Every structure is written in C-alpha cells, then in structure tokens.
XYZ file of C-alpha atoms in Angstrom:
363
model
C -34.923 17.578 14.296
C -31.202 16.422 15.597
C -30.367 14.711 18.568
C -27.514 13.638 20.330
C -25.538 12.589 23.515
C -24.116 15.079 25.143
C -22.644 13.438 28.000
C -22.967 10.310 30.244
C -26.734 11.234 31.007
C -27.714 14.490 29.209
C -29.084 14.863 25.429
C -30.266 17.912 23.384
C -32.704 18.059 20.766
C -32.436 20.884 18.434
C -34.819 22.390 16.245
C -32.938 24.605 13.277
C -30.568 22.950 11.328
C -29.225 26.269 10.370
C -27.125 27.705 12.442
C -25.793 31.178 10.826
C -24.674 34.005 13.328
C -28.314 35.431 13.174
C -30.066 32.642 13.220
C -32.398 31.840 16.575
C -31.767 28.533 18.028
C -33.724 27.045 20.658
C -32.831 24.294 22.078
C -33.819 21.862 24.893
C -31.823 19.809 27.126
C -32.371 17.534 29.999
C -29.641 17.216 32.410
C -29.500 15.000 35.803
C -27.502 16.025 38.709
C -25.084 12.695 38.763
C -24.539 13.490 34.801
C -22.192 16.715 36.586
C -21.297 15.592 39.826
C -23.067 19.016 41.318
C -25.484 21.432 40.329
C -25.767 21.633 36.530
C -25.531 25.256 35.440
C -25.690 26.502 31.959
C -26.457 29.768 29.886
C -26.409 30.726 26.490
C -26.072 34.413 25.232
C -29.388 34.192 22.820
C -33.180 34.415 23.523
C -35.891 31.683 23.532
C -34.519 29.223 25.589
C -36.552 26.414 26.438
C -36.384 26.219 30.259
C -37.359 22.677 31.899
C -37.256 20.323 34.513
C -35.369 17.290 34.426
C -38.095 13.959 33.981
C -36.534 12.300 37.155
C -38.509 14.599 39.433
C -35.310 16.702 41.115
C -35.792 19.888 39.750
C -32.685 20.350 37.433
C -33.282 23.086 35.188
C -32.038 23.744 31.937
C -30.449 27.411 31.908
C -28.578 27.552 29.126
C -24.809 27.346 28.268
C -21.876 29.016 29.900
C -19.799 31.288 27.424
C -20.200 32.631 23.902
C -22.441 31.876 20.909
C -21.357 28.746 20.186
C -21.996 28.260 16.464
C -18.952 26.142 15.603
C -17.490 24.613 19.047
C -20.271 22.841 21.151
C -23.112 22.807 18.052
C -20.920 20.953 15.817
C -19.508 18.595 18.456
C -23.479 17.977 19.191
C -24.521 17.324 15.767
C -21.438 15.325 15.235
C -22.124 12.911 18.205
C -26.254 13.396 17.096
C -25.042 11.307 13.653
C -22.803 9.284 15.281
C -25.448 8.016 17.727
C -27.822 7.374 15.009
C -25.343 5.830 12.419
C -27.822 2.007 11.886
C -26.387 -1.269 10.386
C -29.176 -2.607 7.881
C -29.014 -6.108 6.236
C -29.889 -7.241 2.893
C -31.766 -10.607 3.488
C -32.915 -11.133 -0.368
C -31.101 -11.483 -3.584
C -34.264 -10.007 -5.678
C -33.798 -6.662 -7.521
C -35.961 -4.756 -5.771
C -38.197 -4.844 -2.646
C -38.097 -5.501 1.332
C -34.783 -6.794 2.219
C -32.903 -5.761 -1.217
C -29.558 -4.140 -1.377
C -31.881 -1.268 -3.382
C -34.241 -0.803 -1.313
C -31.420 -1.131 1.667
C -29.534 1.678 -0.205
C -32.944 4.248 -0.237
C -33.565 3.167 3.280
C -30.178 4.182 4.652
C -29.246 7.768 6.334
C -25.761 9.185 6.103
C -23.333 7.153 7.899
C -25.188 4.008 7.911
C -23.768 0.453 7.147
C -25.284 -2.084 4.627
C -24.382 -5.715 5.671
C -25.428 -8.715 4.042
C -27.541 -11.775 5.606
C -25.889 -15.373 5.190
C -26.249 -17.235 2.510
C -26.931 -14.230 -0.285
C -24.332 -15.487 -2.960
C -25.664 -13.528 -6.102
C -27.503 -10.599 -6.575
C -28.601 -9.876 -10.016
C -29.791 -6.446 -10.780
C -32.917 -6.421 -13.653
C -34.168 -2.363 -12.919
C -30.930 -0.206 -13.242
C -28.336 1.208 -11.252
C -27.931 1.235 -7.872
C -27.411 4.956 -7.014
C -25.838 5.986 -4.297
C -25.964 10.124 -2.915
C -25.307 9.791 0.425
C -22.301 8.595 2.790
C -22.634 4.717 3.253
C -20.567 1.794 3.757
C -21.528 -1.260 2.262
C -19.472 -4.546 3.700
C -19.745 -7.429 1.192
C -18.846 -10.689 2.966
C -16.003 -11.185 0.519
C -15.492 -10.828 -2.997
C -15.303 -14.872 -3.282
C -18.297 -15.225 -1.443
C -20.827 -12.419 -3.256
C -21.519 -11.541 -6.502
C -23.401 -8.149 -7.884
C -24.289 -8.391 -11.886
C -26.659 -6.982 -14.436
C -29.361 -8.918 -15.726
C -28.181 -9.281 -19.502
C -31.524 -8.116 -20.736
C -30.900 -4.180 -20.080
C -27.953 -2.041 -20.388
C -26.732 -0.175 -17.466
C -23.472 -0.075 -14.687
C -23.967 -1.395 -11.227
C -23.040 1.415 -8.835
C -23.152 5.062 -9.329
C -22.101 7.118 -6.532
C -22.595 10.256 -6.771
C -21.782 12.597 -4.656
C -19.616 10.053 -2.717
C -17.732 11.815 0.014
C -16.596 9.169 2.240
C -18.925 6.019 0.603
C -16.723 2.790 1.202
C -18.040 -0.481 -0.619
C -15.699 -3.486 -0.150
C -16.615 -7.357 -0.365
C -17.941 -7.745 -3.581
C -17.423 -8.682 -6.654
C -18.927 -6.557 -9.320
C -19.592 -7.968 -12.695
C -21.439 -7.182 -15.852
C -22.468 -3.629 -15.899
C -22.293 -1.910 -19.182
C -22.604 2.065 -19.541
C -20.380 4.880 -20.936
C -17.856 6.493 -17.837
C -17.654 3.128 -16.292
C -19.676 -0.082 -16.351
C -19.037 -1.421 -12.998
C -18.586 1.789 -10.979
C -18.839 5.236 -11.936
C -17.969 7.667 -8.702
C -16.506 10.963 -7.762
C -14.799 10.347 -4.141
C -14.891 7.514 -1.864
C -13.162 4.197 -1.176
C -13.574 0.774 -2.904
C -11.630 -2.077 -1.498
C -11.485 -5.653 -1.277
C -13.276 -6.130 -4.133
C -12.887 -7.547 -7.820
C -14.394 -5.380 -10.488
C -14.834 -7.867 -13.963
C -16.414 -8.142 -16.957
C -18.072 -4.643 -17.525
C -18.045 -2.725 -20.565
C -17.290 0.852 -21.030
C -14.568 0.789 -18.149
C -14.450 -1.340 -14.881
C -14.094 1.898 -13.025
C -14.876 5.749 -13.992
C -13.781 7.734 -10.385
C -13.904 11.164 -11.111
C -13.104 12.548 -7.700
C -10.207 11.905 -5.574
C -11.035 7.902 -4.751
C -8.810 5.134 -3.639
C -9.188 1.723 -4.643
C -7.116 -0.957 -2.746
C -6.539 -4.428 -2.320
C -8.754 -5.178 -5.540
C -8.373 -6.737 -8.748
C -9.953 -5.218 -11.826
C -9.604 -7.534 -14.248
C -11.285 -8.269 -17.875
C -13.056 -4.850 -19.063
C -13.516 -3.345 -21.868
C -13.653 0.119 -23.106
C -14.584 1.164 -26.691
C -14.977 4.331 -28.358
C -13.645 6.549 -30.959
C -11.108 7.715 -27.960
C -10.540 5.095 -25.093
C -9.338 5.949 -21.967
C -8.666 3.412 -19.102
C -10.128 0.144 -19.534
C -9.382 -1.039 -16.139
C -9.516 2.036 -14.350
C -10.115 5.779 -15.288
C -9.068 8.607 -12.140
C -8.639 11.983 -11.871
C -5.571 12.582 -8.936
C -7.192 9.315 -7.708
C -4.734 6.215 -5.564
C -4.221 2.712 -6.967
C -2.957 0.403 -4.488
C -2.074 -2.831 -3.731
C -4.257 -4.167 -6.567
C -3.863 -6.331 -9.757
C -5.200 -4.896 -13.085
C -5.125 -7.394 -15.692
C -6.863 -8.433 -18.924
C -8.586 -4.746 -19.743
C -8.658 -3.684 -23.111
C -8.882 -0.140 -24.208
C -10.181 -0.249 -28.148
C -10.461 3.163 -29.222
C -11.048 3.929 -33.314
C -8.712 6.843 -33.319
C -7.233 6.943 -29.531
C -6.693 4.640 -26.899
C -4.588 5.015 -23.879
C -4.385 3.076 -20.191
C -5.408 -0.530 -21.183
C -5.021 -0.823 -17.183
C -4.827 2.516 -15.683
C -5.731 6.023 -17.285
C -4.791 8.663 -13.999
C -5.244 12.319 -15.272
C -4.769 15.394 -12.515
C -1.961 17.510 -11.570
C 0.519 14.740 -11.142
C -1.474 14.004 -7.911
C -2.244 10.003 -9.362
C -0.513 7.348 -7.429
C -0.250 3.753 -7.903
C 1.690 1.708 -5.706
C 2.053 -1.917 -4.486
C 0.414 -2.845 -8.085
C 0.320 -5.459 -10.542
C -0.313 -4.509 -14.069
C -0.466 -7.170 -16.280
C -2.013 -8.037 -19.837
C -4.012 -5.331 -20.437
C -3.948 -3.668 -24.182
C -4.611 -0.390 -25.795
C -5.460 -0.918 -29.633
C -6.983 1.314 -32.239
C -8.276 0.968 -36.122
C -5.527 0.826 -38.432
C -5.476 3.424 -41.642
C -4.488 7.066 -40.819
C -3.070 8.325 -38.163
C -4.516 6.478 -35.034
C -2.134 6.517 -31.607
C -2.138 3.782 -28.632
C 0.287 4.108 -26.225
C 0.319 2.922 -22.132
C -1.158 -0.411 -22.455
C -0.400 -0.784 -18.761
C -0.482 2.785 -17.367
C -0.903 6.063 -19.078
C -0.405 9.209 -16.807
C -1.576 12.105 -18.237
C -0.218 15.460 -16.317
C 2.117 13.436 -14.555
C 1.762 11.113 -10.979
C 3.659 8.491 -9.035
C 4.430 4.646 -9.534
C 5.607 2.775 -7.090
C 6.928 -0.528 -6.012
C 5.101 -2.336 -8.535
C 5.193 -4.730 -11.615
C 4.400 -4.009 -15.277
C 4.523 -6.985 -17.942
C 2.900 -8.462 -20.664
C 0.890 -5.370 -21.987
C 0.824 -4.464 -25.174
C -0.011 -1.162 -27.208
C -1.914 -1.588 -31.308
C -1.698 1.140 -33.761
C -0.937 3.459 -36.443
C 1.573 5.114 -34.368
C 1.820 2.650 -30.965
C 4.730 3.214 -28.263
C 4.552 2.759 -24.187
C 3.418 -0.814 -24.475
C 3.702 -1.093 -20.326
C 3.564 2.726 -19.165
C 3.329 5.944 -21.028
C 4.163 8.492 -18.413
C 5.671 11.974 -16.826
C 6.572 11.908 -13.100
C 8.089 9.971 -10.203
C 9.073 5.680 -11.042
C 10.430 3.891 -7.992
C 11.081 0.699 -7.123
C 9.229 -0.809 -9.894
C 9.902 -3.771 -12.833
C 8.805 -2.698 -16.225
C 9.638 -5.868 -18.532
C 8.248 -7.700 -21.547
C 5.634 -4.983 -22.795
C 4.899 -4.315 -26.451
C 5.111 -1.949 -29.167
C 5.884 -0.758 -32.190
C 8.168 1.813 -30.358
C 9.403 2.162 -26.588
C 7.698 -1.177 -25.813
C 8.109 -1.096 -22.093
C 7.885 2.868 -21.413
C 7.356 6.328 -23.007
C 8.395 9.307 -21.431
C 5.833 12.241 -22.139
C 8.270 15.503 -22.877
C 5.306 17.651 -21.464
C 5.906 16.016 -18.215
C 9.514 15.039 -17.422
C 9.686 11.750 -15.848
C 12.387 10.710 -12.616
C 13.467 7.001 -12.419
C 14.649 5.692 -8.991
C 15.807 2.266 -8.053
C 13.617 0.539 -11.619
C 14.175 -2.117 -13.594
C 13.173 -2.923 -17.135
C-alpha cells in the first residue's frame, strides 16, 4: 500500500502498485471542501471506485478524477510525493557491529530515500561480520571525515561498503579504512555519489565504481591493488567523474600488468577528472619478460577528459614502463604534468588508439 499528499488537505491510498493500461486500480481518497475552495468533484474513466464520505462529517464524496486514464501524469506525481512524504532520517547511536542502533542494522532498517545520520559522540565504527551492503537508494551523512571513522576488524577479510544497485546512494562524512576484497576494498559500487570523504588503507583498490559514479571533494589516499593485472589502485571507473579530490600514495602492483596507480577510468571517453590532485601514486610489475606499467597517475583507457589539475611525483616500474604521471587518449586542459617517472615518456604517454588534444598544459 502507497500513500501520499495530494494537496493541502487531501491524501490517497492506493492499493496496486502496478499500474499497466489494463490493470484495475482502485483507489480511495478523502477530500475536504476548504482543501478546493468549492465543491470537490472528481471522476476517473475505470470501474471500482471506492466512493466515501469525507471523516469531518460534511458529506464530500469521492467521485473520481476529471479526464483520462491517468497512468503516467497524476499516478506518478502521487507516488512520487507518497515517497517523498515518507522519506525518515534514522540515527546510528552505537559503534558495535551489529544490533539496535548500528549503522547495519540502520542500513536493513531503511526504505528508499531514507537518510542515515549519526548520534554524537560515535568516533569509530569497526565492522567484525562483513560488508555493509547496500541495494536500495540511501544517503548516509557522516559528521565529517575527521570526525568518523568506518574500518574492518583485522581478524576477517572483507571491503566496507558494497552498493549494489546504487542509483542515487550518496555516502559522504566518513572516512573509510581497512577493507580488503578483490574489485575494491573500501567501496565497491555501480552508480551513486561519494563525497566528502577519505577512502585509506584498503587493499584490492580504495574504490571499484562500476557504474557511472562521482566522487568529489575526497581524498583517496594509501591503497593497494595486487594481482597478476592491476588496475587502479586509488580508484577504478567505468565513464565515472573525479573531482576536486587528491589521490595520493596508491600503488598498483600487478605481476604482468599494472596501470592507474591513482586513477584507472575505462568507458567511451566519457571519464572525467577535474579540479584533481594526483600525486605519488605508482604502477609497478615483476621484472623478467615482458611485463608493462604505464599511468602511475592516470591511465585512461578508451579515452576521457582531464582538467585543471596537477600530476607529480608518480612513478611507473617495469619491463617495459612509460606514462609515469598519465597514460592517456582524449581532451588535457589546463593541467601541470611535472616530475613523473619512467623508463620512457615519464610525465605522459599518448595511446595511438585514442588520439589525445592538449590545451593550455604544462609539463
């Protein structure tokens, strides 16, 4: 059952949730003359209407609504202001694991659209269980990424968030340390928004967004990513945005490939990263053979946009090692590329798959 405001002083309660062109709905609303100004009058061209008088006694009847079958117009504007009206804040009040007043048991509480807040005085929260998975639409406000702290318990292996589907999940506030797991060890997501917070310490990636997310105003620093091929230490996005953050200190150690110490953005050149500062984050594989590193800060694969940022002191280790700051095809503006290493092209590599523009750069 959905409900929702209508107006000042009517609401509707349906009962399908279905709402195909064949598909009976019945419906019942309670109106009150001053919610008008006049008589209320309403009709709706399909059968089984409930018919009622208002609850203040003056004889208002429901009678339907006036004009078509309204599948998409005045049902989705309904349910729309039915979750809207229902959207609850819930606060976290203990730092345990699990239990009343956790962020888990917070998170399986929730409803689409609801906001997590956190109680005063929470500082750490230190995870012993698993994951915290996330399949709904939530925002979750930290009160600062100085101020609270979400780790795993160093007895079991796992990341902290997985969100999944994510749609329009925000988290911001935090700081997310410790988590260890394979596609990202801090966050592993496919959509949504992270912001204001510092992603640290994690192994297997700091963050592994496979949908179209944006992650601002955060600093992703100290990760690591191993593997016989490792891609984006720091961060790893498909067509995802980078902005206004500092990635620094990740470390991309693959065996026979690493690429994106900082940033690996794959996707139809659709990756941007603007307002950035990439610094000090290294790609390195095994010597003996023919292992490849290249973009110890950035690696675009497909192509994508950088933008008024700064790339230094990254550095590429290999076999066969060249972008030490950005390995790359696509659009460079406004942005300093200097003091990067490698064995060849230390401070960029231009992928001939992918031509690459420079405008208004300096390295």
């Amino acid at each position: 059952m959905t409900s929702g405001t209508v107006c000042e002083k009517a609401a509707a309660v349906f009962h399908k949730s279905y709402f195909a062109m064949k598909t009976l709905l019945r419906c019942r609303a309670l109106l009150t003359r001053e919610s008008f100004g006049g008589r209320p009058t309403a009709s709706i061209r399909n059968e089984n209407i409930y018919r009622e008088k208002s609850p203040d006694g003056r004889n208002v009847k429901f009678r339907g609504w006036v004009g078509r079958n309204l599948r998409a117009g005045l049902i989705s504007a309904l349910l729309l202001s039915a979750v809207a009206a229902h959207a609850a804040t819930l606060t976290v009040t203990s730092a345990a694991d699990s239990g009343p007043g956790t962020l888990r048991q917070a998170i399986l509480n929730a409803s689409t659209g609801d906001t997590i807040n956190f109680a005063v005085g929470i500082t750490t929260i230190t995870l012993t269980s698993g994951e915290l998975l996330i399949n709904k639409n939530l925002t979750i406000n930290g009160p600062g990424a100085n101020v609270l702290t979400v780790q795993r318990s160093s007895m079991v292996l796992f990341r902290i968030f997985n969100i999944s589907p994510a749609g329009t999940t925000t988290i911001s506030g935090l700081t997310i340390a410790g988590g260890q797991a394979e596609l990202g060890g801090g966050v592993y997501c496919t959509g949504g928004t992270i912001s204001n917070c510092v992603i640290t310490n994690t192994q297997g990636g700091g963050i592994h967004a496979v949908g179209q997310s944006q992650i601002h105003h955060s600093a992703v620093i100290n990760n690591m990513l191993t593997g016989y091929y490792a891609y984006g230490a720091g961060i790893n996005a498909n067509n995802g945005s980078v902005l206004n953050c500092t990635v620094s200190g990740n470390t991309a150690y693959g065996h026979w490939y690493a690429s994106g110490g900082g940033v690996y953005m794959t996707g139809n050149a659709g990756g941007l990263v603007r307002n950035c500062l990439l610094s000090g984050n290294n790609a390195h594989t095994d010597y003996g053979g023919t292992n490849w590193a290249s973009g110890g800060g950035v690696y675009f694969f497909g192509g994508g946009t950088l933008e008024s940022s700064t790339m230094s002191g990254n550095t590429v280790n290999g076999d066969i090692s060249n972008g030490g700051g950005l390995t790359y095809g696509g659009q460079i503006r406004n942005t300093i590329i200097y003091g990067n290493t490698a064995a060849t092209d230390p401070n960029y590599y231009l992928d001939q798959y992918a031509p690459a523009t420079f405008d208004h750069c300096d390295s």
